[in-house]
mmCIF file with all atom_site columns, C-alpha atoms in Angstrom:
data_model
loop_
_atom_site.group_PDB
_atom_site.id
_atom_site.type_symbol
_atom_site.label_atom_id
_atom_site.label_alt_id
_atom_site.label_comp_id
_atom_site.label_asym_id
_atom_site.label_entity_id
_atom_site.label_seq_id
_atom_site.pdbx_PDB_ins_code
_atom_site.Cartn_x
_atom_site.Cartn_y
_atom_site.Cartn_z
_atom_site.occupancy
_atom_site.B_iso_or_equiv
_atom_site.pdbx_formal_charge
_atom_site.auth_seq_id
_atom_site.auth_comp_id
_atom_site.auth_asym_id
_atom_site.auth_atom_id
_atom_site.pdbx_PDB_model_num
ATOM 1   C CA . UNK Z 1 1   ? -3.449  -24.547 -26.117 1.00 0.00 ? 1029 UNK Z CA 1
ATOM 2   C CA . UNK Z 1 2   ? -1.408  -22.217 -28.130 1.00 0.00 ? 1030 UNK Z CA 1
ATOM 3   C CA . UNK Z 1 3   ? -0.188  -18.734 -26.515 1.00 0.00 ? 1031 UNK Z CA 1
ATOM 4   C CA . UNK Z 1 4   ? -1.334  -17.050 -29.906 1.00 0.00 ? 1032 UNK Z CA 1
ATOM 5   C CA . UNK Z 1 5   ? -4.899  -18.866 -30.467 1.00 0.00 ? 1033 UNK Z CA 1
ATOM 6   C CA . UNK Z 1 6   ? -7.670  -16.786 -31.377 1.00 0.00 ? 1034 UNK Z CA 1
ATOM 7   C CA . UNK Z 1 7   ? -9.660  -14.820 -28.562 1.00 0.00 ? 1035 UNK Z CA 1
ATOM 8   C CA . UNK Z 1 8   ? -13.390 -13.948 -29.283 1.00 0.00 ? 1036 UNK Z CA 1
ATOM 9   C CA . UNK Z 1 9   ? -11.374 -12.171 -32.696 1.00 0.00 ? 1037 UNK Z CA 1
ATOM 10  C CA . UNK Z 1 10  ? -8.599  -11.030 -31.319 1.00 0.00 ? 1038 UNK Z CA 1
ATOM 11  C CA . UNK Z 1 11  ? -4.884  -12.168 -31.267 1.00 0.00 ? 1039 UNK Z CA 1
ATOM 12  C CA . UNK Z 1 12  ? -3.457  -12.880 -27.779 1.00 0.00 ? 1040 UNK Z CA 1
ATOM 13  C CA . UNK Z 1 13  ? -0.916  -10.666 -27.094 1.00 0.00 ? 1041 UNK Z CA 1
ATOM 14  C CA . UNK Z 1 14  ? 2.638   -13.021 -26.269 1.00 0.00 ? 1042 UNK Z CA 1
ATOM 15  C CA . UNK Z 1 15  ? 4.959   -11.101 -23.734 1.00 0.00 ? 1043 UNK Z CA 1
ATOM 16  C CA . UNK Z 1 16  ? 8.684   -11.377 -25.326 1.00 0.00 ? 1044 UNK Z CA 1
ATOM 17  C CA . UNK Z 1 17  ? 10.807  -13.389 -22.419 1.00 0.00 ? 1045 UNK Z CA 1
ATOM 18  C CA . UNK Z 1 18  ? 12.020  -11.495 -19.691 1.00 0.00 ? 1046 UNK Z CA 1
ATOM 19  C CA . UNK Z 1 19  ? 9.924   -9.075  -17.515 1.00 0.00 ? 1047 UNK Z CA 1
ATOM 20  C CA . UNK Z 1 20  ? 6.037   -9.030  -17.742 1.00 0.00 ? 1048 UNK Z CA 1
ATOM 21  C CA . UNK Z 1 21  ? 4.794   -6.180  -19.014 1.00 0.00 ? 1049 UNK Z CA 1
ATOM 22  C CA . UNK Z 1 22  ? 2.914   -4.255  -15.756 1.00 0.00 ? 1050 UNK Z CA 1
ATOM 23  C CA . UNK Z 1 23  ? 1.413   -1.571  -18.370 1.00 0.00 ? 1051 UNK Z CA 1
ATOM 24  C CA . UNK Z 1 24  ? -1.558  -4.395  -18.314 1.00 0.00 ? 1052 UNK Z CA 1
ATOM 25  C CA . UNK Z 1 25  ? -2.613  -3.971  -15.005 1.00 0.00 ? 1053 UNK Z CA 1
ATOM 26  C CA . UNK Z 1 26  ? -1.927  -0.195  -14.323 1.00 0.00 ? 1054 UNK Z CA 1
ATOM 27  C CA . UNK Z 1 27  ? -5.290  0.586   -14.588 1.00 0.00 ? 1055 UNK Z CA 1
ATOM 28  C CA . UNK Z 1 28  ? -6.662  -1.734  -12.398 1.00 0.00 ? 1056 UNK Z CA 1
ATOM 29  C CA . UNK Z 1 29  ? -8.449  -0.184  -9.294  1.00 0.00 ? 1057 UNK Z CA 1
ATOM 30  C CA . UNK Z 1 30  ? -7.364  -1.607  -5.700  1.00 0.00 ? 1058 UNK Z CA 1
ATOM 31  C CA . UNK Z 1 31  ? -9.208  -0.481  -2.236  1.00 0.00 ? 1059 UNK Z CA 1
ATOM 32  C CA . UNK Z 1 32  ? -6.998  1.373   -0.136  1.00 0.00 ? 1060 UNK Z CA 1
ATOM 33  C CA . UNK Z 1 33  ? -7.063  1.519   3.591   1.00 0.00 ? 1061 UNK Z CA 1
ATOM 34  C CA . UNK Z 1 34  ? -5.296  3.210   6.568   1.00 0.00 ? 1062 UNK Z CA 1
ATOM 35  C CA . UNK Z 1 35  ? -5.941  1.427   9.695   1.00 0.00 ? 1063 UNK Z CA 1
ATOM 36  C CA . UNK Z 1 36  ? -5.048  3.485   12.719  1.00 0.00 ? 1064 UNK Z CA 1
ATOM 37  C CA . UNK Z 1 37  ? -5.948  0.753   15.545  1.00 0.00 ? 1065 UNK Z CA 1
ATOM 38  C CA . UNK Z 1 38  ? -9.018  -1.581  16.342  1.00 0.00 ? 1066 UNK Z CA 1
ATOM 39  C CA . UNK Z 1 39  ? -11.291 -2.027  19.257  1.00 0.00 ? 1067 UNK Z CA 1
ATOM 40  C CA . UNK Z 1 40  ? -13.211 -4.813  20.867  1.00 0.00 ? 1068 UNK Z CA 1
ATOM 41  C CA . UNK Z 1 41  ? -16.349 -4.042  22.818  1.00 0.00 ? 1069 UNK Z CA 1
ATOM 42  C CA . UNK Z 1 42  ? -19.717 -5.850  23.542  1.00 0.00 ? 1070 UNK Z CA 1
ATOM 43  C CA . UNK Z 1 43  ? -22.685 -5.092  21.816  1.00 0.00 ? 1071 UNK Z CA 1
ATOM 44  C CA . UNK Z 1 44  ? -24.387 -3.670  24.691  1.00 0.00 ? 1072 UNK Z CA 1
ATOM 45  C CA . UNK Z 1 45  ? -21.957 -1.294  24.532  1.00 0.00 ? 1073 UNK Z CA 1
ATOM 46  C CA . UNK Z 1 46  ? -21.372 -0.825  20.726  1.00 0.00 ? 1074 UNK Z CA 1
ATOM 47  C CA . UNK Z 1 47  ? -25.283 0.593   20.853  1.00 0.00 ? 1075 UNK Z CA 1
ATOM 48  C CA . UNK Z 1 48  ? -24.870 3.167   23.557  1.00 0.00 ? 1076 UNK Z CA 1
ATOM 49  C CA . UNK Z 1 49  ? -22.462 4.928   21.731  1.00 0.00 ? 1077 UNK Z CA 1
ATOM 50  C CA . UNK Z 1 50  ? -23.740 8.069   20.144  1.00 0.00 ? 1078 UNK Z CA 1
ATOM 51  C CA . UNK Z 1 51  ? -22.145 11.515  18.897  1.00 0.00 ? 1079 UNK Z CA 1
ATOM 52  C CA . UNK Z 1 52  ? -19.123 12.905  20.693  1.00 0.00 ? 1080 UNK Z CA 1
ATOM 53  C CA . UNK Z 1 53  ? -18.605 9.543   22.531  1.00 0.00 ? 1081 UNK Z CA 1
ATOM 54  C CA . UNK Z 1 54  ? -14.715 8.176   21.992  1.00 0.00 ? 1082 UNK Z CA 1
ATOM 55  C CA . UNK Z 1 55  ? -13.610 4.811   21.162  1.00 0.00 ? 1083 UNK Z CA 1
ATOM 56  C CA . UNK Z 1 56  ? -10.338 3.293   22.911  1.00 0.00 ? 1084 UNK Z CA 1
ATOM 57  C CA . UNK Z 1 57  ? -7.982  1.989   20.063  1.00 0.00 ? 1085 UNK Z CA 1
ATOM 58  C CA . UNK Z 1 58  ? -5.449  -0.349  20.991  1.00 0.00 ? 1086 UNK Z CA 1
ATOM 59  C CA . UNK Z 1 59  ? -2.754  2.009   19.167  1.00 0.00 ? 1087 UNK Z CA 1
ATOM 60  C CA . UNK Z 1 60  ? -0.783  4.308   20.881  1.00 0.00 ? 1088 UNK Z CA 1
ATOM 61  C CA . UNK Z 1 61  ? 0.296   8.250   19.376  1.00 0.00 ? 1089 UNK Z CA 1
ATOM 62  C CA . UNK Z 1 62  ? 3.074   7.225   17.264  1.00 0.00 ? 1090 UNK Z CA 1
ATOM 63  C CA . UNK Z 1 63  ? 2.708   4.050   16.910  1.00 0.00 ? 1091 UNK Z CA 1
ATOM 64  C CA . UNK Z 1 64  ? 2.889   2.471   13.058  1.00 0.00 ? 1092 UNK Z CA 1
ATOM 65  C CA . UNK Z 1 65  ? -0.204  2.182   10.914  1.00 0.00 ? 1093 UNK Z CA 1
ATOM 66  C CA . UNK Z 1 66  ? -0.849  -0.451  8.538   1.00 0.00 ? 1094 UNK Z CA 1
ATOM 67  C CA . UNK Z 1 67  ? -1.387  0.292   5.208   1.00 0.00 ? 1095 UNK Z CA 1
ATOM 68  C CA . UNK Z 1 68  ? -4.136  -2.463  3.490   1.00 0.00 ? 1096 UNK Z CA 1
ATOM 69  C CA . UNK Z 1 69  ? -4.420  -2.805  -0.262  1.00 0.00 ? 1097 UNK Z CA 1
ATOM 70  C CA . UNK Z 1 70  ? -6.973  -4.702  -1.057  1.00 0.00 ? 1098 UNK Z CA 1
ATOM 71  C CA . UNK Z 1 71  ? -7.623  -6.775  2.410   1.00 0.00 ? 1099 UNK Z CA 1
ATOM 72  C CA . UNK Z 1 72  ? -3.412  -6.997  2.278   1.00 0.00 ? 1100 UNK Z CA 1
ATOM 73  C CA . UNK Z 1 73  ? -0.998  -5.480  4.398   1.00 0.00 ? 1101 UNK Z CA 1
ATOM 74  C CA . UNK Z 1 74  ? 1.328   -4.253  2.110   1.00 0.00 ? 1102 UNK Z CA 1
ATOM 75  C CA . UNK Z 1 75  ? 3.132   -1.400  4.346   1.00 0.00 ? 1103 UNK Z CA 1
ATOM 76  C CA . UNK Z 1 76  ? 3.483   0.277   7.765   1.00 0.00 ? 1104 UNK Z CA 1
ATOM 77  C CA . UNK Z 1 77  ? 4.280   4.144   8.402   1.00 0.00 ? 1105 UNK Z CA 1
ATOM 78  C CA . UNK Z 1 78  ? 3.385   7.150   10.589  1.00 0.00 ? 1106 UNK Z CA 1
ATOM 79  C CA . UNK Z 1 79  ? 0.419   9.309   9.879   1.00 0.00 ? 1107 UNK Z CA 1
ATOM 80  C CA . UNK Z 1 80  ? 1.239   12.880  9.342   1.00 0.00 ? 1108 UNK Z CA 1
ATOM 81  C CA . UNK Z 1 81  ? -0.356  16.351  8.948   1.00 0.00 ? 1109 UNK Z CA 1
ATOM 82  C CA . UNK Z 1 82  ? -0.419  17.574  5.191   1.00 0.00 ? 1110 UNK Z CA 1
ATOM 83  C CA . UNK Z 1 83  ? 1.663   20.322  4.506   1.00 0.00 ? 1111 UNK Z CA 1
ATOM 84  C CA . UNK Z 1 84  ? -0.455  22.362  2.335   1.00 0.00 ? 1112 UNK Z CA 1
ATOM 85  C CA . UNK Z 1 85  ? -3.858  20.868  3.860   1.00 0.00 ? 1113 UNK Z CA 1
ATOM 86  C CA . UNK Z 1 86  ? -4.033  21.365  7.678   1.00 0.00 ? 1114 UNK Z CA 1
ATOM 87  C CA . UNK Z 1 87  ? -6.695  19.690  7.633   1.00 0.00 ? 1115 UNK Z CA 1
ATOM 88  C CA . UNK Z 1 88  ? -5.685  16.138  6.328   1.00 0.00 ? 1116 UNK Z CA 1
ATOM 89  C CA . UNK Z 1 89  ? -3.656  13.373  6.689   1.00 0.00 ? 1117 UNK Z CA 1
ATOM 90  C CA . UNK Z 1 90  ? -1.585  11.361  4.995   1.00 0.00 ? 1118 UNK Z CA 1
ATOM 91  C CA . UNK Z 1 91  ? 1.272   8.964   5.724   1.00 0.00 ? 1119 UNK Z CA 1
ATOM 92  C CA . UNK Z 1 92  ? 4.847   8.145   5.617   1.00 0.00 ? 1120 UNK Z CA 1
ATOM 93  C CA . UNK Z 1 93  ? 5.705   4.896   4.673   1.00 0.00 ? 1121 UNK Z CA 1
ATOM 94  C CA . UNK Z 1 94  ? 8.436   3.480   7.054   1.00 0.00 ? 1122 UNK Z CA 1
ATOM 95  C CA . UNK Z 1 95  ? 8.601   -0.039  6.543   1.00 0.00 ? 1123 UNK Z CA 1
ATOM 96  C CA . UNK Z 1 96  ? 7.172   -2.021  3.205   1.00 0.00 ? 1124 UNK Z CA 1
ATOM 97  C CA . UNK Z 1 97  ? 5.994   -5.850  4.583   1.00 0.00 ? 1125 UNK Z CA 1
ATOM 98  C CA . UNK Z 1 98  ? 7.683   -8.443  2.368   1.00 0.00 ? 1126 UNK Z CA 1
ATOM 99  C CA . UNK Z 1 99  ? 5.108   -10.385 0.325   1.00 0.00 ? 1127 UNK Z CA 1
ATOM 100 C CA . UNK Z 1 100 ? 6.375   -13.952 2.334   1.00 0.00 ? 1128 UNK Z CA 1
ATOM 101 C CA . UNK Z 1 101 ? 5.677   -11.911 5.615   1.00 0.00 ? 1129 UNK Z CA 1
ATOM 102 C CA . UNK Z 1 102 ? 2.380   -10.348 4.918   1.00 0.00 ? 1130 UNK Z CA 1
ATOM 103 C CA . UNK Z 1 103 ? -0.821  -11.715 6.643   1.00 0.00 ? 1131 UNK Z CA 1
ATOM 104 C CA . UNK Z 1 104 ? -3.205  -13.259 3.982   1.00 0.00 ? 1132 UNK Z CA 1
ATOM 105 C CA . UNK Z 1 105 ? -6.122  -11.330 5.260   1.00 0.00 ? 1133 UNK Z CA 1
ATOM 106 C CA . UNK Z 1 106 ? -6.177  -8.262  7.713   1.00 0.00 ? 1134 UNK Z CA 1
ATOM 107 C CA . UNK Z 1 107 ? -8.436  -8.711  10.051  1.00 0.00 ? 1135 UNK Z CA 1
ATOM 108 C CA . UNK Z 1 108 ? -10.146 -5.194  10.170  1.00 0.00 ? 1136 UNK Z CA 1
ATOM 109 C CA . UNK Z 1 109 ? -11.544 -5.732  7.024   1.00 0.00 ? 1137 UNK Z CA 1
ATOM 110 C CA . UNK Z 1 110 ? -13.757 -8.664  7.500   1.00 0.00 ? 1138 UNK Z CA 1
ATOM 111 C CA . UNK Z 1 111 ? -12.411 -10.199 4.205   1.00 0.00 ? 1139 UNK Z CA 1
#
């Protein structure tokens, strides 16, 4: 098939050689997650929890989050209070996970 054949009446667009051009994809929406820990209980007890009740992570204060794109860990860094927004959260990316070293699926999504 030709890289220039006729689309539904439009020309395909032919990226010179070199570098793709990420301008494409830019506007693409991805699901972003901060996972602060996980926890394993029993139904029995899942369903006795109610308001106020607190749920054991396995994290520790201080200890990394991951940072999930899409079901993907991409990143790991330390949550932190907002400067100008006491009230939320953010975080501070301290390590990026190299694509050949990232899980294929995290496992606190379900995906």
């Amino acid at each position: 098939m030709d890289a220039e054949e006729d689309f539904g009446g439009e020309e395909a667009y032919v990226q010179p050689e070199g570098k793709p051009d990420l301008n494409l994809i830019m506007d693409i929406p991805v699901t972003m997650q901060v996972v602060l820990g996980t926890a394993v209980m029993p139904v029995s007890n899942l369903v006795k929890l109610g308001r106020g009740a607190v749920v054991k992570l396995n994290t520790s204060i201080g200890d990394p989050v991951d940072l999930i794109v899409n079901g993907r860990i991409v990143a790991r860094g330390e949550v932190v209070v907002l400067e100008n927004e006491e009230s939320r959260f953010g975080i501070t990316l301290t390590e990026i996970v190299s694509p050949g070293s990232r899980p294929q699926r995290s496992k606190t999504t379900g995906a």
